[in-house]
Amino acid sequence: MSHAHAGSHAASVETQPDVYTNPVWRYLVHAATIVDLELRKLRRDPSELIMRAVQPALWLLVFGQAFGRLRAVPTGGVPYLAFLTPGILAQSVTFISIFYGIAIIWERDMGILQKYLATPMRRSALVLGKQLGASTRAISQAVVILVLSWLVGVRLHVGWNVIAVLILVILGAAFFAGMSMVLAALLKTRERMMGIGQVITMPLFFSSNALYPISIMPAWLKVVATINPMTYLVDGLRGLLLGTGTHAVWADALILAFAGTLMLALASYLFPRRLAG
Amino acid sequence: MSQGDHPPMSDSVVVEGLSKRFGAYQAVDDVSFRTQAGECFGLLGPNGAGKSTTIKMLATLLRPDAGRALVAGFDVVAEPQRVRSAIGYVPQMLSVNSALTGYENLVICARLQGLRPRARKVRIDEVITMLGLEDAAHRLVRTYSGGMVRRLEIGQAILHRPKVLFLDEPTVGLDPVARQSVWEHIERLRRDYGMTVFLTTHYMEEAESLCSRIAIMSRGRVAALGTLAELRDRVGNPEATLNEIFVHFAGQFQHEGGLRDVSRTRRIARRLG
Ligand SMILES: Nc1ncnc2c1ncn2[C@@H]1O[C@H](COP(=O)(O)OP(=O)(O)OP(=O)(O)O)[C@@H](O)[C@H]1O
Ligand SMILES: [Mg+2]
């Protein structure tokens, strides 16, 4: 079976072979390499992260402050600004991840994607690496927003639960980045991805529990909110940071992990077929 | 995957009846050829002839609609993973991460090719020396000249010492000096490592000086195949230049879908500065 590899290994029988032989380890190295690549790009040009912090800051400072005065939203006994913070956190995780598909198409147009796909890396290792790359960006956003909210006077439960918050952020970003890559594989062009990005981000946001609880929604919107994964991200974050989630945090995490895995499988299937050429 | 299916290792690429269509357009149409291990094989043809599409099928990026292809003894459809371990691929477009240094680009590729840390370091240093990138290795690729980018790309593709190296227009947009230097490196790889080099080009002198055998593609088909001497025989003129041979076999067709190809070439030229 491995007759073709015999030659390259023969020279180093006593020492370690030059290439990884354990497939699981190799898979992890590949996924980690893609994450590393994303981190290196980010470190060279962190301006994107700074610009991306502007919008959530406006939501908290302007919308949150003004809307909170109305006391129109039943927040379960917490100030509206505190109620809003997990919603804005989830929103920014979603938005940062959803534009990942555009980056992938850009890499395809540049030929970078094809070059990587011609290496022995498993397709799903590439997708997983990209998903976790989105997660690292999202984590840096989360930190910014948590600090910002503290500065404007929001007092959240912050302690060891921050680790759980970050895990939720990682799962949420991985899901939305995966979804975005599935869309990229289906749509194939940057222009269409830009369009769909505009079209779906706001509805995702407004049809979730980010701004108001599900309980005040009309029946049809309740249905949409229930199948909107952003709802589970917000709910989990509220549970951790305010103690007012409607589901158990582990259930929210499980749903996000399941949805993210589904996107991983779907993207790994679609990618090489639709974007490799 | 019985042993009998595998050709003798002297044929590094075996293509039989390979076809690919995009929508209604038959980009590659029943193509067959073989390359010998350690030779430099040139694929020529006008814009849109199907050269890149053929290479992408051999590099396991596109799935053929029909036919069969073996690369380094492995079937591109049945054993893509093994093919990928045995090849290096440099796409037609310049495809490096310009926000990273040359060294970082090499590290990423070495890891994806599965090299362990120690071997990785040795091979990267070797490639940097071989391609004359010592001074530039730790600079951002953004600051590289077109020729340096191309050399870096070739370096990325040979870290794992592939058996077959696919180069899609390796010198497009380069000045004569840079082109000459890329040629020398390609020739060295072939000679020192016994790699099969499979390249496409629009430069006749490139094919003439590098390739032992040449295939001329036109409208998705192989119009002619052989050594330069054999091709001269076929046109019936022992003095014929490769240019004349090219026009003889590919010149009678005007390619229809040219805009996409021309704009792509322009884009490459622009990116090369
Ligand atoms: N992904 C694709 N979808 C649709 N058509 C495609 C695709 N890729 C290539 N084609 C078409 O297939 C034909 C062959 O393209 P290919 O890139 O293989 O040509 P080529 O010989 O490499 O040309 P060039 O010298 O310009 O690089 C062209 O008409 C091209 O427009
Ligand atoms: Mg081409």
Short mmCIF file of N, CA and C in Angstrom, two decimals, chain A residues 1 3-4 16-21 30 33 36-37 40-41 44 109-112 114-123 272 276-277, chain B residues 3 56 61-62 74 81-82 84-85 89 91 93-97 99-100 104 111-112 114-117 119-120 123 140 153 156 163 271:
data_model
loop_
_atom_site.label_atom_id
_atom_site.label_comp_id
_atom_site.label_asym_id
_atom_site.label_seq_id
_atom_site.Cartn_x
_atom_site.Cartn_y
_atom_site.Cartn_z
N MET A 1 0.82 -1.19 0.00
CA MET A 1 0.00 0.00 0.00
C MET A 1 0.86 1.25 0.00
N HIS A 3 4.00 1.56 -0.96
CA HIS A 3 5.25 1.35 -1.68
C HIS A 3 5.83 2.66 -2.22
N ALA A 4 4.94 3.59 -2.54
CA ALA A 4 5.44 4.83 -3.15
C ALA A 4 6.13 5.72 -2.13
N GLN A 16 13.38 10.21 13.37
CA GLN A 16 11.98 10.51 13.08
C GLN A 16 11.79 10.74 11.59
N PRO A 17 10.65 10.30 11.06
CA PRO A 17 10.39 10.65 9.65
C PRO A 17 10.17 12.16 9.53
N ASP A 18 10.34 12.67 8.30
CA ASP A 18 10.23 14.11 8.08
C ASP A 18 8.80 14.62 8.17
N VAL A 19 7.85 13.74 7.88
CA VAL A 19 6.46 14.19 7.89
C VAL A 19 5.69 13.54 9.04
N TYR A 20 4.63 14.21 9.47
CA TYR A 20 3.77 13.65 10.53
C TYR A 20 3.12 12.38 10.01
N THR A 21 3.16 11.34 10.84
CA THR A 21 2.55 10.09 10.40
C THR A 21 1.21 9.83 11.08
N HIS A 30 -2.73 20.98 10.92
CA HIS A 30 -3.25 21.71 9.78
C HIS A 30 -4.26 22.78 10.20
N THR A 33 -2.55 25.54 11.90
CA THR A 33 -1.79 26.37 10.96
C THR A 33 -2.67 27.44 10.35
N ASP A 36 -3.27 30.02 12.95
CA ASP A 36 -2.03 30.78 13.08
C ASP A 36 -1.91 31.82 11.97
N LEU A 37 -2.27 31.39 10.77
CA LEU A 37 -2.22 32.29 9.61
C LEU A 37 -3.14 33.50 9.84
N ARG A 40 -1.60 35.81 12.43
CA ARG A 40 -0.48 36.60 11.89
C ARG A 40 -0.99 37.77 11.08
N LYS A 41 -2.02 37.51 10.26
CA LYS A 41 -2.58 38.59 9.45
C LYS A 41 -3.16 39.68 10.34
N ARG A 44 -0.52 41.87 12.04
CA ARG A 44 0.09 42.84 11.14
C ARG A 44 -0.82 44.03 10.92
N ASP A 109 -10.14 33.95 -5.40
CA ASP A 109 -9.83 34.77 -6.56
C ASP A 109 -8.33 35.03 -6.67
N MET A 110 -7.64 35.04 -5.55
CA MET A 110 -6.20 35.25 -5.54
C MET A 110 -5.41 33.98 -5.86
N GLY A 111 -6.06 32.83 -5.79
CA GLY A 111 -5.35 31.58 -6.00
C GLY A 111 -4.77 30.97 -4.72
N ILE A 112 -4.89 31.70 -3.61
CA ILE A 112 -4.32 31.19 -2.35
C ILE A 112 -5.06 29.94 -1.89
N GLN A 114 -6.67 27.74 -3.72
CA GLN A 114 -6.32 26.59 -4.56
C GLN A 114 -4.97 26.00 -4.14
N LYS A 115 -4.04 26.89 -3.81
CA LYS A 115 -2.72 26.41 -3.42
C LYS A 115 -2.82 25.55 -2.16
N TYR A 116 -3.63 26.02 -1.20
CA TYR A 116 -3.79 25.24 0.03
C TYR A 116 -4.54 23.93 -0.23
N LEU A 117 -5.50 23.99 -1.14
CA LEU A 117 -6.28 22.78 -1.41
C LEU A 117 -5.48 21.74 -2.18
N ALA A 118 -4.35 22.15 -2.75
CA ALA A 118 -3.48 21.19 -3.43
C ALA A 118 -2.47 20.56 -2.48
N THR A 119 -2.52 20.92 -1.20
CA THR A 119 -1.66 20.26 -0.21
C THR A 119 -2.46 19.13 0.45
N PRO A 120 -1.76 18.25 1.19
CA PRO A 120 -2.48 17.11 1.78
C PRO A 120 -3.42 17.48 2.94
N MET A 121 -3.66 18.73 3.16
CA MET A 121 -4.57 19.12 4.24
C MET A 121 -5.99 18.65 3.93
N ARG A 122 -6.64 18.06 4.95
CA ARG A 122 -8.05 17.69 4.79
C ARG A 122 -8.89 18.93 4.61
N ARG A 123 -9.92 18.85 3.80
CA ARG A 123 -10.79 20.00 3.56
C ARG A 123 -11.40 20.52 4.84
N PRO A 272 -14.64 22.18 -1.74
CA PRO A 272 -13.79 21.66 -2.82
C PRO A 272 -14.58 21.48 -4.11
N ALA A 276 -12.92 25.23 -5.64
CA ALA A 276 -11.52 24.85 -5.84
C ALA A 276 -11.02 25.18 -7.24
N GLY A 277 -11.89 25.32 -8.22
CA GLY A 277 -11.46 25.45 -9.62
C GLY A 277 -10.89 26.82 -9.96
N GLN B 3 -1.97 -3.46 -7.80
CA GLN B 3 -0.67 -3.02 -8.33
C GLN B 3 -0.68 -2.96 -9.85
N LYS B 56 -5.42 21.87 -13.19
CA LYS B 56 -6.24 21.81 -11.97
C LYS B 56 -6.81 20.42 -11.76
N LEU B 61 -7.81 19.64 -7.97
CA LEU B 61 -8.69 20.75 -7.60
C LEU B 61 -10.02 20.69 -8.32
N LEU B 62 -10.00 20.19 -9.54
CA LEU B 62 -11.23 20.02 -10.30
C LEU B 62 -11.43 18.54 -10.57
N PHE B 74 -0.70 7.64 -8.73
CA PHE B 74 -1.96 7.66 -7.99
C PHE B 74 -3.08 8.29 -8.83
N GLN B 81 -5.66 12.31 -1.95
CA GLN B 81 -4.80 12.64 -0.83
C GLN B 81 -3.34 12.26 -1.13
N ARG B 82 -3.17 11.12 -1.77
CA ARG B 82 -1.81 10.68 -2.12
C ARG B 82 -1.22 11.51 -3.24
N ARG B 84 -1.86 14.60 -3.69
CA ARG B 84 -1.49 15.89 -3.08
C ARG B 84 -0.16 15.82 -2.34
N SER B 85 0.12 14.65 -1.76
CA SER B 85 1.40 14.52 -1.06
C SER B 85 2.56 14.45 -2.05
N TYR B 89 2.17 22.60 -6.55
CA TYR B 89 1.32 23.30 -7.51
C TYR B 89 1.48 24.80 -7.34
N PRO B 91 -0.19 28.07 -8.85
CA PRO B 91 -1.28 28.51 -9.72
C PRO B 91 -0.84 29.63 -10.66
N MET B 93 -2.24 32.47 -11.00
CA MET B 93 -2.27 33.76 -10.31
C MET B 93 -1.17 33.81 -9.25
N LEU B 94 -0.74 35.02 -8.93
CA LEU B 94 0.21 35.15 -7.84
C LEU B 94 -0.54 34.93 -6.54
N SER B 95 -0.13 33.92 -5.80
CA SER B 95 -0.96 33.51 -4.68
C SER B 95 -0.14 33.37 -3.42
N VAL B 96 0.44 34.47 -2.99
CA VAL B 96 1.13 34.45 -1.70
C VAL B 96 0.39 35.42 -0.78
N ASN B 97 0.59 35.25 0.49
CA ASN B 97 0.01 36.18 1.44
C ASN B 97 0.94 37.37 1.57
N ALA B 99 0.70 40.01 3.18
CA ALA B 99 0.80 40.62 4.51
C ALA B 99 1.77 39.86 5.41
N LEU B 100 2.29 38.74 4.90
CA LEU B 100 3.23 37.94 5.68
C LEU B 100 4.63 38.07 5.08
N GLU B 104 7.44 33.38 6.59
CA GLU B 104 6.15 32.92 7.13
C GLU B 104 5.34 32.16 6.09
N ARG B 111 4.06 23.39 6.92
CA ARG B 111 3.17 22.71 7.87
C ARG B 111 2.03 22.02 7.16
N LEU B 112 1.46 22.71 6.17
CA LEU B 112 0.35 22.09 5.45
C LEU B 112 0.81 20.85 4.71
N GLY B 114 2.77 18.86 5.89
CA GLY B 114 2.93 17.83 6.92
C GLY B 114 4.35 17.67 7.44
N LEU B 115 5.23 18.63 7.13
CA LEU B 115 6.62 18.50 7.60
C LEU B 115 6.73 18.76 9.09
N ARG B 116 7.48 17.92 9.77
CA ARG B 116 7.73 18.12 11.20
C ARG B 116 8.68 19.30 11.41
N PRO B 117 8.67 19.87 12.62
CA PRO B 117 9.46 21.10 12.86
C PRO B 117 10.91 21.01 12.40
N ALA B 119 12.53 18.98 10.20
CA ALA B 119 12.65 18.90 8.75
C ALA B 119 12.20 20.21 8.11
N ARG B 120 11.18 20.81 8.72
CA ARG B 120 10.64 22.06 8.21
C ARG B 120 11.74 23.11 8.13
N ARG B 123 14.46 22.29 5.47
CA ARG B 123 14.00 22.46 4.10
C ARG B 123 13.77 23.92 3.74
N LEU B 140 8.28 41.65 4.39
CA LEU B 140 6.92 41.38 3.96
C LEU B 140 6.91 41.15 2.44
N GLU B 153 7.02 31.41 -4.60
CA GLU B 153 5.94 30.46 -4.84
C GLU B 153 6.47 29.09 -5.23
N GLN B 156 7.62 27.48 -2.12
CA GLN B 156 6.51 26.91 -1.34
C GLN B 156 6.10 25.54 -1.87
N LYS B 163 7.22 14.78 -6.37
CA LYS B 163 7.67 14.04 -7.54
C LYS B 163 7.32 14.79 -8.81
N ARG B 271 -0.87 43.12 -10.68
CA ARG B 271 -0.41 42.73 -9.35
C ARG B 271 1.10 42.59 -9.31
#
